[in-house]
């Protein structure tokens, strides 16, 4: 008989509701956790806050900068 253990999400789901920053440029493809991220500094458009869920729903992916956490 298998022990019943809690299956926990591996972090990814835990931050699904976290707010992130997105550049409202048409070419933006990333969302950022850090408002001061270098990727956001290049943004010449409005920067808006969103949730991870919303950002991914419009096709954005997580910024790859290590400092952007
Ligand atoms: Zn970033």
mmCIF file of N, CA and C and ligand atoms in Angstrom:
data_model
loop_
_atom_site.group_PDB
_atom_site.id
_atom_site.type_symbol
_atom_site.label_atom_id
_atom_site.label_comp_id
_atom_site.label_asym_id
_atom_site.label_seq_id
_atom_site.Cartn_x
_atom_site.Cartn_y
_atom_site.Cartn_z
ATOM 1 N N UNK A 1 0.825 -1.219 0.000
ATOM 2 C CA UNK A 1 0.000 0.000 0.000
ATOM 3 C C UNK A 1 0.855 1.264 0.000
ATOM 4 N N UNK A 2 0.522 2.190 -0.866
ATOM 5 C CA UNK A 2 1.310 3.418 -0.971
ATOM 6 C C UNK A 2 0.965 4.410 0.130
ATOM 7 N N UNK A 3 1.965 5.061 0.657
ATOM 8 C CA UNK A 3 1.682 6.094 1.668
ATOM 9 C C UNK A 3 0.997 7.286 0.997
ATOM 10 N N UNK A 4 0.102 7.913 1.687
ATOM 11 C CA UNK A 4 -0.514 9.109 1.122
ATOM 12 C C UNK A 4 0.347 10.316 1.469
ATOM 13 N N UNK A 5 0.876 10.936 0.450
ATOM 14 C CA UNK A 5 1.714 12.106 0.697
ATOM 15 C C UNK A 5 1.154 13.305 -0.049
ATOM 16 N N UNK A 6 1.355 14.444 0.504
ATOM 17 C CA UNK A 6 0.906 15.663 -0.154
ATOM 18 C C UNK A 6 1.788 15.960 -1.366
ATOM 19 N N UNK A 7 1.159 16.189 -2.475
ATOM 20 C CA UNK A 7 1.926 16.568 -3.652
ATOM 21 C C UNK A 7 1.917 18.090 -3.747
ATOM 22 N N UNK A 8 3.095 18.644 -3.651
ATOM 23 C CA UNK A 8 3.187 20.099 -3.654
ATOM 24 C C UNK A 8 3.646 20.627 -5.009
ATOM 25 N N UNK A 9 3.094 21.724 -5.428
ATOM 26 C CA UNK A 9 3.562 22.311 -6.680
ATOM 27 C C UNK A 9 5.003 22.773 -6.525
ATOM 28 N N UNK A 10 5.764 22.694 -7.590
ATOM 29 C CA UNK A 10 7.199 22.977 -7.471
ATOM 30 C C UNK A 10 7.554 24.456 -7.656
ATOM 31 N N UNK A 11 6.859 25.311 -6.981
ATOM 32 C CA UNK A 11 7.228 26.726 -7.025
ATOM 33 C C UNK A 11 6.547 27.504 -8.133
ATOM 34 N N UNK A 12 6.465 26.914 -9.294
ATOM 35 C CA UNK A 12 5.892 27.617 -10.429
ATOM 36 C C UNK A 12 4.483 28.097 -10.166
ATOM 37 N N UNK A 13 3.676 27.248 -9.600
ATOM 38 C CA UNK A 13 2.294 27.614 -9.349
ATOM 39 C C UNK A 13 2.157 28.592 -8.185
ATOM 40 N N UNK A 14 3.089 28.496 -7.254
ATOM 41 C CA UNK A 14 3.012 29.328 -6.065
ATOM 42 C C UNK A 14 3.073 30.815 -6.393
ATOM 43 N N UNK A 15 3.776 31.152 -7.498
ATOM 44 C CA UNK A 15 3.888 32.564 -7.815
ATOM 45 C C UNK A 15 2.945 32.994 -8.934
ATOM 46 N N UNK A 16 2.001 32.177 -9.251
ATOM 47 C CA UNK A 16 1.074 32.495 -10.340
ATOM 48 C C UNK A 16 0.315 33.789 -10.095
ATOM 49 N N UNK A 17 0.087 34.099 -8.818
ATOM 50 C CA UNK A 17 -0.660 35.314 -8.519
ATOM 51 C C UNK A 17 0.211 36.508 -8.204
ATOM 52 N N UNK A 18 1.510 36.323 -8.287
ATOM 53 C CA UNK A 18 2.448 37.404 -7.981
ATOM 54 C C UNK A 18 2.339 38.515 -9.015
ATOM 55 N N UNK A 19 2.539 39.752 -8.582
ATOM 56 C CA UNK A 19 2.458 40.807 -9.592
ATOM 57 C C UNK A 19 3.804 41.017 -10.264
ATOM 58 N N UNK A 20 3.731 41.290 -11.535
ATOM 59 C CA UNK A 20 4.923 41.455 -12.356
ATOM 60 C C UNK A 20 4.786 42.755 -13.152
ATOM 61 N N UNK A 21 5.871 43.145 -13.792
ATOM 62 C CA UNK A 21 5.869 44.372 -14.583
ATOM 63 C C UNK A 21 5.982 44.025 -16.056
ATOM 64 N N UNK A 22 5.164 44.676 -16.840
ATOM 65 C CA UNK A 22 5.245 44.458 -18.277
ATOM 66 C C UNK A 22 5.357 45.794 -19.004
ATOM 67 N N UNK A 23 6.150 45.792 -20.060
ATOM 68 C CA UNK A 23 6.275 46.974 -20.902
ATOM 69 C C UNK A 23 5.140 46.933 -21.917
ATOM 70 N N UNK A 24 4.468 48.062 -22.085
ATOM 71 C CA UNK A 24 3.343 48.055 -23.008
ATOM 72 C C UNK A 24 3.744 48.265 -24.463
ATOM 73 N N UNK A 25 4.995 48.032 -24.762
ATOM 74 C CA UNK A 25 5.458 48.099 -26.143
ATOM 75 C C UNK A 25 4.919 46.905 -26.929
ATOM 76 N N UNK A 26 4.692 47.107 -28.213
ATOM 77 C CA UNK A 26 4.171 46.020 -29.043
ATOM 78 C C UNK A 26 5.187 44.891 -29.160
ATOM 79 N N UNK A 27 6.466 45.230 -29.006
ATOM 80 C CA UNK A 27 7.488 44.207 -29.167
ATOM 81 C C UNK A 27 7.838 43.472 -27.879
ATOM 82 N N UNK A 28 7.219 43.835 -26.777
ATOM 83 C CA UNK A 28 7.551 43.209 -25.500
ATOM 84 C C UNK A 28 7.147 41.745 -25.478
ATOM 85 N N UNK A 29 8.056 40.918 -25.001
ATOM 86 C CA UNK A 29 7.759 39.497 -24.947
ATOM 87 C C UNK A 29 7.963 38.920 -23.554
ATOM 88 N N UNK A 30 8.416 39.763 -22.646
ATOM 89 C CA UNK A 30 8.756 39.282 -21.303
ATOM 90 C C UNK A 30 7.987 40.016 -20.225
ATOM 91 N N UNK A 31 7.844 39.351 -19.119
ATOM 92 C CA UNK A 31 7.363 40.041 -17.930
ATOM 93 C C UNK A 31 8.452 39.991 -16.880
ATOM 94 N N UNK A 32 8.449 40.953 -15.990
ATOM 95 C CA UNK A 32 9.558 41.129 -15.058
ATOM 96 C C UNK A 32 9.107 41.156 -13.603
ATOM 97 N N UNK A 33 9.900 40.530 -12.759
ATOM 98 C CA UNK A 33 9.602 40.545 -11.323
ATOM 99 C C UNK A 33 10.193 41.781 -10.672
ATOM 100 N N UNK A 34 11.259 42.285 -11.247
ATOM 101 C CA UNK A 34 11.972 43.406 -10.664
ATOM 102 C C UNK A 34 11.710 44.688 -11.460
ATOM 103 N N UNK A 35 11.187 45.685 -10.784
ATOM 104 C CA UNK A 35 10.879 46.959 -11.433
ATOM 105 C C UNK A 35 12.143 47.608 -11.984
ATOM 106 N N UNK A 36 13.269 47.306 -11.415
ATOM 107 C CA UNK A 36 14.525 47.918 -11.837
ATOM 108 C C UNK A 36 15.319 47.052 -12.808
ATOM 109 N N UNK A 37 14.678 46.064 -13.357
ATOM 110 C CA UNK A 37 15.352 45.171 -14.297
ATOM 111 C C UNK A 37 15.876 45.932 -15.513
ATOM 112 N N UNK A 38 17.058 45.551 -15.990
ATOM 113 C CA UNK A 38 17.642 46.183 -17.168
ATOM 114 C C UNK A 38 16.742 46.056 -18.385
ATOM 115 N N UNK A 39 16.028 44.970 -18.468
ATOM 116 C CA UNK A 39 15.119 44.762 -19.584
ATOM 117 C C UNK A 39 13.990 45.775 -19.581
ATOM 118 N N UNK A 40 13.553 46.174 -18.415
ATOM 119 C CA UNK A 40 12.482 47.165 -18.312
ATOM 120 C C UNK A 40 12.998 48.571 -18.571
ATOM 121 N N UNK A 41 14.255 48.798 -18.251
ATOM 122 C CA UNK A 41 14.818 50.131 -18.453
ATOM 123 C C UNK A 41 14.882 50.476 -19.929
ATOM 124 N N UNK A 42 14.937 49.457 -20.763
ATOM 125 C CA UNK A 42 14.962 49.703 -22.204
ATOM 126 C C UNK A 42 13.568 50.038 -22.730
ATOM 127 N N UNK A 43 12.582 49.837 -21.885
ATOM 128 C CA UNK A 43 11.207 50.069 -22.302
ATOM 129 C C UNK A 43 10.937 51.567 -22.408
ATOM 130 N N UNK A 44 10.524 52.007 -23.582
ATOM 131 C CA UNK A 44 10.239 53.438 -23.756
ATOM 132 C C UNK A 44 8.742 53.705 -23.696
ATOM 133 N N UNK A 45 8.001 52.678 -23.424
ATOM 134 C CA UNK A 45 6.549 52.804 -23.316
ATOM 135 C C UNK A 45 6.131 52.775 -21.849
ATOM 136 N N UNK A 46 4.857 52.758 -21.662
ATOM 137 C CA UNK A 46 4.311 52.695 -20.304
ATOM 138 C C UNK A 46 4.612 51.322 -19.703
ATOM 139 N N UNK A 47 4.933 51.340 -18.412
ATOM 140 C CA UNK A 47 5.153 50.076 -17.718
ATOM 141 C C UNK A 47 3.961 49.821 -16.817
ATOM 142 N N UNK A 48 3.421 48.657 -16.925
ATOM 143 C CA UNK A 48 2.207 48.369 -16.177
ATOM 144 C C UNK A 48 2.374 47.120 -15.318
ATOM 145 N N UNK A 49 1.696 47.090 -14.199
ATOM 146 C CA UNK A 49 1.772 45.892 -13.379
ATOM 147 C C UNK A 49 0.650 44.943 -13.769
ATOM 148 N N UNK A 50 0.945 43.682 -13.600
ATOM 149 C CA UNK A 50 0.017 42.650 -14.022
ATOM 150 C C UNK A 50 0.265 41.438 -13.132
ATOM 151 N N UNK A 51 -0.512 40.410 -13.284
ATOM 152 C CA UNK A 51 -0.203 39.171 -12.575
ATOM 153 C C UNK A 51 0.485 38.226 -13.562
ATOM 154 N N UNK A 52 1.205 37.267 -13.036
ATOM 155 C CA UNK A 52 1.886 36.302 -13.895
ATOM 156 C C UNK A 52 0.875 35.643 -14.836
ATOM 157 N N UNK A 53 -0.256 35.329 -14.284
ATOM 158 C CA UNK A 53 -1.296 34.664 -15.063
ATOM 159 C C UNK A 53 -1.722 35.499 -16.269
ATOM 160 N N UNK A 54 -1.960 36.790 -15.997
ATOM 161 C CA UNK A 54 -2.386 37.690 -17.068
ATOM 162 C C UNK A 54 -1.291 37.868 -18.116
ATOM 163 N N UNK A 55 -0.070 38.017 -17.630
ATOM 164 C CA UNK A 55 1.051 38.216 -18.551
ATOM 165 C C UNK A 55 1.205 37.007 -19.471
ATOM 166 N N UNK A 56 1.098 35.826 -18.905
ATOM 167 C CA UNK A 56 1.255 34.622 -19.722
ATOM 168 C C UNK A 56 0.074 34.443 -20.666
ATOM 169 N N UNK A 57 -1.091 34.934 -20.232
ATOM 170 C CA UNK A 57 -2.281 34.814 -21.077
ATOM 171 C C UNK A 57 -2.136 35.624 -22.364
ATOM 172 N N UNK A 58 -1.319 36.702 -22.311
ATOM 173 C CA UNK A 58 -1.124 37.474 -23.539
ATOM 174 C C UNK A 58 0.187 37.113 -24.224
ATOM 175 N N UNK A 59 0.745 35.980 -23.851
ATOM 176 C CA UNK A 59 1.889 35.438 -24.580
ATOM 177 C C UNK A 59 3.257 35.865 -24.086
ATOM 178 N N UNK A 60 3.323 36.518 -22.924
ATOM 179 C CA UNK A 60 4.620 36.935 -22.401
ATOM 180 C C UNK A 60 5.264 35.788 -21.622
ATOM 181 N N UNK A 61 6.578 35.783 -21.635
ATOM 182 C CA UNK A 61 7.299 34.781 -20.856
ATOM 183 C C UNK A 61 8.191 35.477 -19.832
ATOM 184 N N UNK A 62 8.622 34.714 -18.855
ATOM 185 C CA UNK A 62 9.409 35.271 -17.768
ATOM 186 C C UNK A 62 10.752 35.790 -18.257
ATOM 187 N N UNK A 63 11.126 36.972 -17.778
ATOM 188 C CA UNK A 63 12.414 37.568 -18.101
ATOM 189 C C UNK A 63 13.542 36.631 -17.660
ATOM 190 N N UNK A 64 14.573 36.533 -18.484
ATOM 191 C CA UNK A 64 15.641 35.582 -18.201
ATOM 192 C C UNK A 64 16.750 36.158 -17.322
ATOM 193 N N UNK A 65 16.734 37.469 -17.100
ATOM 194 C CA UNK A 65 17.774 38.061 -16.264
ATOM 195 C C UNK A 65 17.732 37.469 -14.862
ATOM 196 N N UNK A 66 18.907 37.105 -14.351
ATOM 197 C CA UNK A 66 18.956 36.524 -13.012
ATOM 198 C C UNK A 66 18.609 37.541 -11.947
ATOM 199 N N UNK A 67 18.909 38.804 -12.214
ATOM 200 C CA UNK A 67 18.614 39.841 -11.226
ATOM 201 C C UNK A 67 17.125 40.170 -11.188
ATOM 202 N N UNK A 68 16.410 39.679 -12.168
ATOM 203 C CA UNK A 68 14.996 40.019 -12.281
ATOM 204 C C UNK A 68 14.148 39.052 -11.464
ATOM 205 N N UNK A 69 14.349 39.025 -10.168
ATOM 206 C CA UNK A 69 13.603 38.086 -9.324
ATOM 207 C C UNK A 69 13.072 38.786 -8.103
HETATM 208 ZN ZN1 LIG B 1 13.441 41.484 -16.261
#
